[in-house]
Amino acid sequence: MELELPHPRVLWVTAVVMDVFFAAFSDAVFEPAELAEEIGTATVVTGGRLDHEDCAGNWFALIRYPGDRAVLFGWDRCNTVWDQPYDPRSDAPEWVRAVELRTYHPRVLTADSISFVRWWEHGSWHYTPTELEDGLDLCLGECVFDNRLRTLAKDAHAAAVHTSYDDDTGEVLEHVSLDDLNQLADAAGRYEVTERHLEILAPEVARAAYQYFAQAGMVSGAPEPVELLPGTTQ
């Protein structure tokens, strides 16, 4: 069954929030300055494109264009199309065929190995059908299930509680509440993150997160970044 992808805008925000929460709460043994440096490393945002890598060699890239268009492509090592005569763009329109399908994520070695391509146009996702496994479900599965942002907030809260306790008494120290994390996730989903939402983080982490959200066009009042369509100049 074909994975049901949400709007490109939703995929974009999910990947960015996942990066921030994972960097900020995955391991309390790191100092805030070290955590801040990790924000924007799993998911790299450059202009209107986003490149995500999962530390296992699997990756996807999402490029957003004016006129509510987007291209999503990537690679999962468990695909079965890599040695088959399958062109994932054979049914794509010309503007999609003109996109350079490669990732610029620094952790990806085979940046031009593509197993799946999807394009968003006229309000829906399109692709070249195949009965083979192109890797989309495996690579994007963690980003698309229902209530994903709230689930990310819940996981971040669990990680923060698990790693925040008094070594002498064993008492859990709740430095950040689930409600605060939900508010941040909800604001990110609306593309309305403010510095106030980030006050729950250490100052260094908050600054890095705000800059990252701003770069992704997700702070309140910021324009959402897009790329020029291939072959256009403005």
Coordinates of C-alpha atoms in Angstrom, one line a residue:
M1 CA 0.0 0.0 0.0
E2 CA 1.4 3.4 -1.0
L3 CA 2.4 5.6 1.9
E4 CA 0.0 8.5 2.3
L5 CA 2.2 11.6 2.4
P6 CA 0.9 14.9 3.9
H7 CA 1.3 18.3 2.3
P8 CA 5.0 19.2 1.6
R9 CA 4.6 22.0 4.2
V10 CA 3.8 19.4 6.9
L11 CA 6.8 17.1 5.9
W12 CA 9.0 20.2 6.1
V13 CA 8.0 21.2 9.6
T14 CA 8.1 17.6 10.9
A15 CA 11.6 17.0 9.8
V16 CA 12.8 20.4 11.3
V17 CA 11.0 19.8 14.7
M18 CA 12.4 16.2 14.8
D19 CA 15.9 17.6 14.4
V20 CA 15.5 20.2 17.1
F21 CA 13.9 17.8 19.7
F22 CA 16.4 15.1 19.1
A23 CA 19.4 17.4 19.4
A24 CA 18.0 19.2 22.5
F25 CA 16.8 16.2 24.5
S26 CA 18.5 13.0 23.2
D27 CA 21.3 12.9 25.7
A28 CA 21.7 15.0 28.8
V29 CA 25.4 14.1 29.2
F30 CA 26.3 16.8 26.7
E31 CA 26.7 20.4 27.6
P32 CA 24.3 23.0 26.1
A33 CA 26.9 24.3 23.7
E34 CA 27.4 20.8 22.4
L35 CA 23.7 20.2 22.0
A36 CA 23.3 23.5 20.2
E37 CA 25.9 22.4 17.6
E38 CA 23.9 19.4 16.8
I39 CA 20.8 21.3 15.7
G40 CA 20.5 21.3 12.0
T41 CA 22.9 18.4 11.4
A42 CA 20.4 15.5 10.8
T43 CA 18.1 17.8 8.7
V44 CA 19.9 20.5 6.7
V45 CA 17.9 23.4 5.4
T46 CA 19.3 25.4 2.6
G47 CA 17.0 27.9 1.0
G48 CA 13.9 26.1 -0.2
R49 CA 15.4 22.6 0.1
L50 CA 15.7 20.3 3.0
D51 CA 18.0 17.2 3.2
H52 CA 17.5 14.6 5.9
E53 CA 19.8 11.7 6.7
D54 CA 19.1 9.0 9.4
C55 CA 22.7 8.0 10.3
A56 CA 22.2 4.7 8.5
G57 CA 22.8 5.9 4.9
N58 CA 19.1 6.4 4.1
W59 CA 18.1 9.9 3.1
F60 CA 15.5 12.1 1.5
A61 CA 15.4 15.6 0.1
L62 CA 12.4 17.9 -0.2
I63 CA 12.5 20.9 -2.5
R64 CA 9.7 23.4 -2.4
Y65 CA 8.8 25.7 -5.4
P66 CA 6.5 28.6 -5.9
G67 CA 2.9 27.9 -6.9
D68 CA 2.5 25.1 -4.3
R69 CA 4.9 22.7 -6.0
A70 CA 7.5 20.4 -4.5
V71 CA 9.7 17.4 -5.3
L72 CA 10.5 14.7 -2.8
F73 CA 13.2 12.1 -3.6
G74 CA 15.7 9.9 -1.8
W75 CA 17.1 6.5 -1.1
D76 CA 16.5 3.7 1.3
R77 CA 19.0 0.8 1.3
C78 CA 16.1 -1.7 1.5
N79 CA 14.7 -0.7 -1.8
T80 CA 14.3 -3.3 -4.6
V81 CA 14.5 -1.0 -7.6
W82 CA 18.2 -0.2 -7.6
D83 CA 19.1 -2.9 -10.2
Q84 CA 15.9 -2.9 -12.2
P85 CA 15.0 -1.0 -15.3
Y86 CA 12.7 1.5 -13.4
D87 CA 12.8 5.2 -14.0
P88 CA 11.0 6.9 -11.1
R89 CA 10.6 10.0 -13.3
S90 CA 9.2 8.4 -16.4
D91 CA 5.7 9.8 -15.7
A92 CA 6.9 13.1 -14.3
P93 CA 6.3 16.5 -16.0
E94 CA 9.1 18.4 -17.6
W95 CA 9.8 20.6 -14.6
V96 CA 10.3 17.6 -12.4
R97 CA 12.6 15.9 -14.9
A98 CA 14.7 19.1 -14.9
V99 CA 15.4 18.9 -11.1
E100 CA 18.9 17.7 -10.2
L101 CA 18.2 14.6 -8.0
R102 CA 21.0 14.5 -5.6
T103 CA 21.4 15.3 -1.9
Y104 CA 24.0 17.7 -0.5
H105 CA 23.8 16.3 3.0
P106 CA 27.4 16.0 4.2
R107 CA 26.9 12.5 5.7
V108 CA 25.7 11.0 2.5
L109 CA 28.3 9.3 0.4
T110 CA 26.2 8.1 -2.5
A111 CA 24.4 11.4 -3.0
D112 CA 23.1 10.6 -6.5
S113 CA 21.6 7.2 -5.8
I114 CA 17.9 7.6 -6.1
S115 CA 15.2 5.0 -5.3
F116 CA 12.0 7.1 -5.1
V117 CA 10.7 10.3 -6.5
R118 CA 7.4 12.0 -5.7
W119 CA 6.2 15.4 -6.9
W120 CA 3.4 17.6 -5.5
E121 CA 1.3 19.5 -8.0
H122 CA -2.3 20.5 -8.3
G123 CA -2.9 19.7 -4.6
S124 CA -1.7 16.1 -4.6
W125 CA 1.3 13.8 -4.7
H126 CA 2.2 12.0 -8.0
Y127 CA 4.7 9.3 -8.9
T128 CA 5.6 6.7 -11.5
P129 CA 3.9 3.4 -10.4
T130 CA 5.9 0.3 -9.7
E131 CA 5.2 -3.0 -8.0
L132 CA 8.8 -2.9 -6.5
E133 CA 9.7 -1.5 -3.2
D134 CA 11.2 1.9 -3.9
G135 CA 12.1 2.7 -0.2
L136 CA 9.7 5.6 0.3
D137 CA 7.7 3.8 3.1
L138 CA 10.8 2.9 5.0
C139 CA 12.6 6.3 4.6
L140 CA 9.6 8.5 5.3
G141 CA 7.5 6.3 7.6
E142 CA 8.8 8.1 10.8
C143 CA 7.6 11.5 9.5
V144 CA 4.1 10.9 8.4
F145 CA 1.9 9.1 11.0
D146 CA -1.0 10.9 12.6
N147 CA -0.3 13.5 15.4
R148 CA 3.4 13.3 14.6
L149 CA 4.3 16.7 16.2
R150 CA 2.6 15.8 19.4
T151 CA 4.3 12.4 19.4
L152 CA 7.7 14.1 19.0
A153 CA 6.9 16.4 21.9
K154 CA 5.9 13.3 24.0
D155 CA 9.1 11.5 23.1
A156 CA 11.2 14.6 23.8
H157 CA 9.6 14.9 27.3
A158 CA 10.2 11.3 28.0
A159 CA 13.9 11.7 27.1
A160 CA 14.2 14.8 29.2
V161 CA 12.7 13.1 32.2
H162 CA 14.7 9.9 31.7
T163 CA 18.0 11.8 31.7
S164 CA 17.2 14.5 34.3
Y165 CA 17.5 13.4 37.8
D166 CA 19.4 14.1 41.0
D167 CA 22.4 11.7 41.3
D168 CA 22.3 11.8 45.1
T169 CA 18.5 11.4 45.7
G170 CA 17.4 9.9 42.5
E171 CA 14.6 12.5 42.3
V172 CA 13.4 13.2 38.8
L173 CA 14.0 16.9 37.9
E174 CA 11.4 18.0 35.3
H175 CA 13.1 20.9 33.6
V176 CA 10.6 21.1 30.8
S177 CA 6.9 20.2 30.9
L178 CA 5.0 18.3 28.2
D179 CA 2.7 21.2 27.9
D180 CA 5.6 23.5 27.0
L181 CA 6.8 21.0 24.4
N182 CA 3.3 20.7 22.9
Q183 CA 3.1 24.5 22.7
L184 CA 6.4 24.6 20.8
A185 CA 5.4 21.8 18.5
D186 CA 2.0 23.4 17.8
A187 CA 3.6 26.8 17.1
A188 CA 6.1 25.1 14.7
G189 CA 3.2 23.4 12.9
R190 CA 1.6 26.8 12.4
Y191 CA 5.0 28.3 11.3
E192 CA 4.7 30.7 14.2
V193 CA 7.6 29.9 16.5
T194 CA 8.7 32.8 18.7
E195 CA 11.6 33.2 21.2
R196 CA 9.1 32.8 24.0
H197 CA 8.4 29.2 22.9
L198 CA 12.1 28.4 23.2
E199 CA 12.6 29.7 26.7
I200 CA 12.2 26.1 27.9
L201 CA 15.6 25.4 26.4
A202 CA 19.1 26.3 27.6
P203 CA 20.1 29.7 26.2
E204 CA 22.7 28.4 23.8
V205 CA 20.3 25.7 22.5
A206 CA 17.4 28.2 22.3
R207 CA 19.5 30.6 20.2
A208 CA 20.6 27.8 17.8
A209 CA 17.0 26.5 17.6
Y210 CA 15.6 30.0 16.8
Q211 CA 18.1 30.5 14.1
Y212 CA 17.4 27.1 12.6
F213 CA 13.6 27.7 12.7
A214 CA 14.1 31.1 11.1
Q215 CA 16.2 29.6 8.4
A216 CA 13.4 27.1 7.7
G217 CA 10.9 30.0 7.5
M218 CA 9.0 28.8 10.6
V219 CA 9.3 31.8 13.0
S220 CA 6.4 34.1 13.3
G221 CA 6.3 36.6 10.4
A222 CA 9.1 34.9 8.3
P223 CA 8.6 34.2 4.6
E224 CA 8.6 30.5 3.8
P225 CA 11.7 29.7 1.6
V226 CA 11.2 28.3 -1.9
E227 CA 13.6 27.5 -4.8
L228 CA 13.2 28.8 -8.3
L229 CA 11.6 26.3 -10.7
P230 CA 14.2 24.8 -13.0
G231 CA 14.7 26.9 -16.1
T232 CA 13.3 30.1 -14.5
T233 CA 15.2 33.2 -13.3
Q234 CA 12.6 34.8 -11.0

